[in-house]
Amino acid sequence: MSQKPDTRRVQSYLIEEEPDIRTQKRRVTRDIGAERRVVVSKVVALIWLAFGVLDVLLLFRLALKLINANPNNAFADFIYDLTALFVKPFVGIVESPTSDGMILEIPVLAAIIVYSLVAWVLARLVWVIFYRPDSRVISTFEERET
């Protein structure tokens, strides 16, 4: 995982006011635009991750049906149960061709396509609504004795 880029610029310099006392002044600059872009990119990454996991599960289901996996097997049953909710809206649109017990589930293919498009639309919406290309910089001065 990548770390959050540092969006602050710090300038430090020492000023001697008295021979024994030093004061450190520091200018802290926060780039609000860069911080916001980091948050937006992380939200988009989470959207792609969630829908990517869903697509992989659907691909497992498709592969298990294609190789005529035993539905009584714990792994196959787990995948079928987990993905049933996501495939249900697409069942009945078209028939799934079968041959020697192998099934090509067309509804699963439709689900993969539709959920991938939904992920793309959500990611683009987040970018369009929340992304700000401009940078707003806030500068503050801090002073402390060292």
mmCIF file of C-alpha atoms in Angstrom:
data_model
loop_
_atom_site.group_PDB
_atom_site.id
_atom_site.type_symbol
_atom_site.label_atom_id
_atom_site.label_comp_id
_atom_site.label_asym_id
_atom_site.label_seq_id
_atom_site.Cartn_x
_atom_site.Cartn_y
_atom_site.Cartn_z
ATOM 1 C CA MET A 1 0.000 0.000 0.000
ATOM 2 C CA SER A 2 1.196 3.488 -0.717
ATOM 3 C CA GLN A 3 1.521 5.992 2.055
ATOM 4 C CA LYS A 4 -0.283 9.307 2.104
ATOM 5 C CA PRO A 5 1.965 11.886 0.459
ATOM 6 C CA ASP A 6 3.072 14.704 2.727
ATOM 7 C CA THR A 7 1.033 17.730 1.732
ATOM 8 C CA ARG A 8 2.728 20.104 4.135
ATOM 9 C CA ARG A 9 5.722 22.262 3.412
ATOM 10 C CA VAL A 10 7.677 23.354 6.450
ATOM 11 C CA GLN A 11 10.262 26.116 6.573
ATOM 12 C CA SER A 12 12.213 26.450 9.799
ATOM 13 C CA TYR A 13 14.699 29.090 10.790
ATOM 14 C CA LEU A 14 16.299 30.134 14.058
ATOM 15 C CA ILE A 15 16.358 33.660 15.368
ATOM 16 C CA GLU A 16 18.542 34.641 18.300
ATOM 17 C CA GLU A 17 16.758 37.163 20.455
ATOM 18 C CA GLU A 18 19.022 36.901 23.486
ATOM 19 C CA PRO A 19 22.362 35.184 23.834
ATOM 20 C CA ASP A 20 20.934 32.254 25.834
ATOM 21 C CA ILE A 21 17.419 31.944 24.389
ATOM 22 C CA ARG A 22 16.632 30.717 20.921
ATOM 23 C CA THR A 23 13.265 31.000 19.275
ATOM 24 C CA GLN A 24 12.293 28.767 16.428
ATOM 25 C CA LYS A 25 9.801 30.088 13.933
ATOM 26 C CA ARG A 26 8.143 27.671 11.626
ATOM 27 C CA ARG A 27 5.909 28.263 8.651
ATOM 28 C CA VAL A 28 3.537 25.354 8.062
ATOM 29 C CA THR A 29 1.777 25.178 4.726
ATOM 30 C CA ARG A 30 -1.113 22.749 4.185
ATOM 31 C CA ASP A 31 -2.204 21.950 0.653
ATOM 32 C CA ILE A 32 -5.923 21.294 1.122
ATOM 33 C CA GLY A 33 -6.396 20.379 -2.544
ATOM 34 C CA ALA A 34 -3.763 17.650 -2.367
ATOM 35 C CA GLU A 35 -5.286 16.245 0.824
ATOM 36 C CA ARG A 36 -8.701 16.104 -0.816
ATOM 37 C CA ARG A 37 -7.318 14.391 -3.919
ATOM 38 C CA VAL A 38 -5.754 11.703 -1.715
ATOM 39 C CA VAL A 39 -9.109 11.020 -0.034
ATOM 40 C CA VAL A 40 -10.946 10.892 -3.373
ATOM 41 C CA SER A 41 -8.411 8.485 -4.858
ATOM 42 C CA LYS A 42 -8.715 6.189 -1.821
ATOM 43 C CA VAL A 43 -12.521 6.134 -2.068
ATOM 44 C CA VAL A 44 -12.271 5.285 -5.772
ATOM 45 C CA ALA A 45 -9.759 2.533 -4.973
ATOM 46 C CA LEU A 46 -12.164 1.066 -2.395
ATOM 47 C CA ILE A 47 -14.985 1.075 -4.960
ATOM 48 C CA TRP A 48 -12.807 -0.805 -7.456
ATOM 49 C CA LEU A 49 -11.657 -3.227 -4.759
ATOM 50 C CA ALA A 50 -15.200 -4.072 -3.642
ATOM 51 C CA PHE A 51 -16.504 -4.621 -7.154
ATOM 52 C CA GLY A 52 -13.309 -6.445 -8.135
ATOM 53 C CA VAL A 53 -13.827 -8.942 -5.317
ATOM 54 C CA LEU A 54 -17.441 -9.396 -6.422
ATOM 55 C CA ASP A 55 -16.365 -10.004 -10.026
ATOM 56 C CA VAL A 56 -13.774 -12.575 -8.919
ATOM 57 C CA LEU A 57 -16.408 -14.427 -6.883
ATOM 58 C CA LEU A 58 -18.728 -14.412 -9.895
ATOM 59 C CA LEU A 59 -15.908 -15.730 -12.087
ATOM 60 C CA PHE A 60 -15.352 -18.552 -9.578
ATOM 61 C CA ARG A 61 -19.041 -19.389 -9.813
ATOM 62 C CA LEU A 62 -18.884 -19.375 -13.615
ATOM 63 C CA ALA A 63 -15.810 -21.627 -13.637
ATOM 64 C CA LEU A 64 -17.300 -24.062 -11.112
ATOM 65 C CA LYS A 65 -20.460 -24.409 -13.202
ATOM 66 C CA LEU A 66 -18.404 -24.828 -16.382
ATOM 67 C CA ILE A 67 -16.375 -27.701 -14.935
ATOM 68 C CA ASN A 68 -19.487 -29.280 -13.406
ATOM 69 C CA ALA A 69 -18.229 -28.974 -9.830
ATOM 70 C CA ASN A 70 -20.032 -30.983 -7.176
ATOM 71 C CA PRO A 71 -22.541 -28.590 -5.521
ATOM 72 C CA ASN A 72 -22.284 -30.633 -2.299
ATOM 73 C CA ASN A 73 -18.613 -29.669 -1.958
ATOM 74 C CA ALA A 74 -18.147 -27.085 0.806
ATOM 75 C CA PHE A 75 -16.182 -24.614 -1.342
ATOM 76 C CA ALA A 76 -18.524 -24.825 -4.320
ATOM 77 C CA ASP A 77 -21.565 -24.531 -2.052
ATOM 78 C CA PHE A 78 -20.020 -21.499 -0.322
ATOM 79 C CA ILE A 79 -19.379 -19.748 -3.663
ATOM 80 C CA TYR A 80 -22.870 -20.576 -4.959
ATOM 81 C CA ASP A 81 -24.541 -19.292 -1.781
ATOM 82 C CA LEU A 82 -22.393 -16.160 -1.621
ATOM 83 C CA THR A 83 -23.025 -15.158 -5.230
ATOM 84 C CA ALA A 84 -26.682 -16.209 -5.508
ATOM 85 C CA LEU A 85 -27.939 -12.809 -4.335
ATOM 86 C CA PHE A 86 -25.876 -10.989 -6.967
ATOM 87 C CA VAL A 87 -26.883 -13.308 -9.828
ATOM 88 C CA LYS A 88 -30.592 -13.420 -8.936
ATOM 89 C CA PRO A 89 -31.594 -10.194 -10.792
ATOM 90 C CA PHE A 90 -30.214 -11.633 -14.038
ATOM 91 C CA VAL A 91 -31.705 -15.138 -13.839
ATOM 92 C CA GLY A 92 -34.363 -15.762 -16.455
ATOM 93 C CA ILE A 93 -33.209 -13.142 -18.955
ATOM 94 C CA VAL A 94 -31.794 -15.860 -21.208
ATOM 95 C CA GLU A 95 -31.370 -19.603 -20.907
ATOM 96 C CA SER A 96 -28.030 -21.056 -19.859
ATOM 97 C CA PRO A 97 -26.736 -23.643 -22.346
ATOM 98 C CA THR A 98 -25.752 -27.025 -20.885
ATOM 99 C CA SER A 99 -23.704 -29.966 -22.120
ATOM 100 C CA ASP A 100 -22.934 -33.150 -20.140
ATOM 101 C CA GLY A 101 -23.756 -31.446 -16.847
ATOM 102 C CA MET A 102 -21.594 -28.399 -17.596
ATOM 103 C CA ILE A 103 -23.485 -25.121 -17.506
ATOM 104 C CA LEU A 104 -22.523 -21.832 -19.118
ATOM 105 C CA GLU A 105 -24.378 -19.417 -16.874
ATOM 106 C CA ILE A 106 -25.173 -16.456 -19.091
ATOM 107 C CA PRO A 107 -26.754 -14.595 -16.130
ATOM 108 C CA VAL A 108 -23.360 -14.669 -14.384
ATOM 109 C CA LEU A 109 -21.704 -13.142 -17.451
ATOM 110 C CA ALA A 110 -24.401 -10.462 -17.524
ATOM 111 C CA ALA A 111 -23.873 -9.804 -13.806
ATOM 112 C CA ILE A 112 -20.111 -9.402 -14.270
ATOM 113 C CA ILE A 113 -20.641 -6.898 -17.085
ATOM 114 C CA VAL A 114 -23.323 -4.925 -15.243
ATOM 115 C CA TYR A 115 -21.451 -4.794 -11.921
ATOM 116 C CA SER A 116 -18.269 -3.709 -13.696
ATOM 117 C CA LEU A 117 -20.197 -0.887 -15.365
ATOM 118 C CA VAL A 118 -21.752 0.098 -12.024
ATOM 119 C CA ALA A 119 -18.270 0.237 -10.467
ATOM 120 C CA TRP A 120 -17.004 2.419 -13.312
ATOM 121 C CA VAL A 121 -20.000 4.777 -13.017
ATOM 122 C CA LEU A 122 -19.617 5.072 -9.224
ATOM 123 C CA ALA A 123 -15.880 5.733 -9.519
ATOM 124 C CA ARG A 124 -16.445 8.414 -12.156
ATOM 125 C CA LEU A 125 -19.211 10.014 -10.074
ATOM 126 C CA VAL A 126 -16.915 10.259 -7.068
ATOM 127 C CA TRP A 127 -14.241 11.901 -9.228
ATOM 128 C CA VAL A 128 -16.684 14.315 -10.864
ATOM 129 C CA ILE A 129 -18.416 15.343 -7.635
ATOM 130 C CA PHE A 130 -15.507 15.491 -5.188
ATOM 131 C CA TYR A 131 -12.311 16.046 -7.212
ATOM 132 C CA ARG A 132 -10.947 19.577 -7.183
ATOM 133 C CA PRO A 133 -7.910 20.180 -9.392
ATOM 134 C CA ASP A 134 -7.107 23.520 -7.785
ATOM 135 C CA SER A 135 -4.945 23.726 -4.719
ATOM 136 C CA ARG A 136 -5.878 25.798 -1.732
ATOM 137 C CA VAL A 137 -2.916 26.457 0.489
ATOM 138 C CA ILE A 138 -3.193 27.464 4.129
ATOM 139 C CA SER A 139 -0.110 28.938 5.788
ATOM 140 C CA THR A 140 0.299 29.255 9.523
ATOM 141 C CA PHE A 141 3.202 30.438 11.610
ATOM 142 C CA GLU A 142 4.253 28.705 14.777
ATOM 143 C CA GLU A 143 6.767 30.067 17.241
ATOM 144 C CA ARG A 144 8.340 28.201 20.100
ATOM 145 C CA GLU A 145 11.373 28.544 22.290
ATOM 146 C CA THR A 146 14.047 25.893 22.124
#
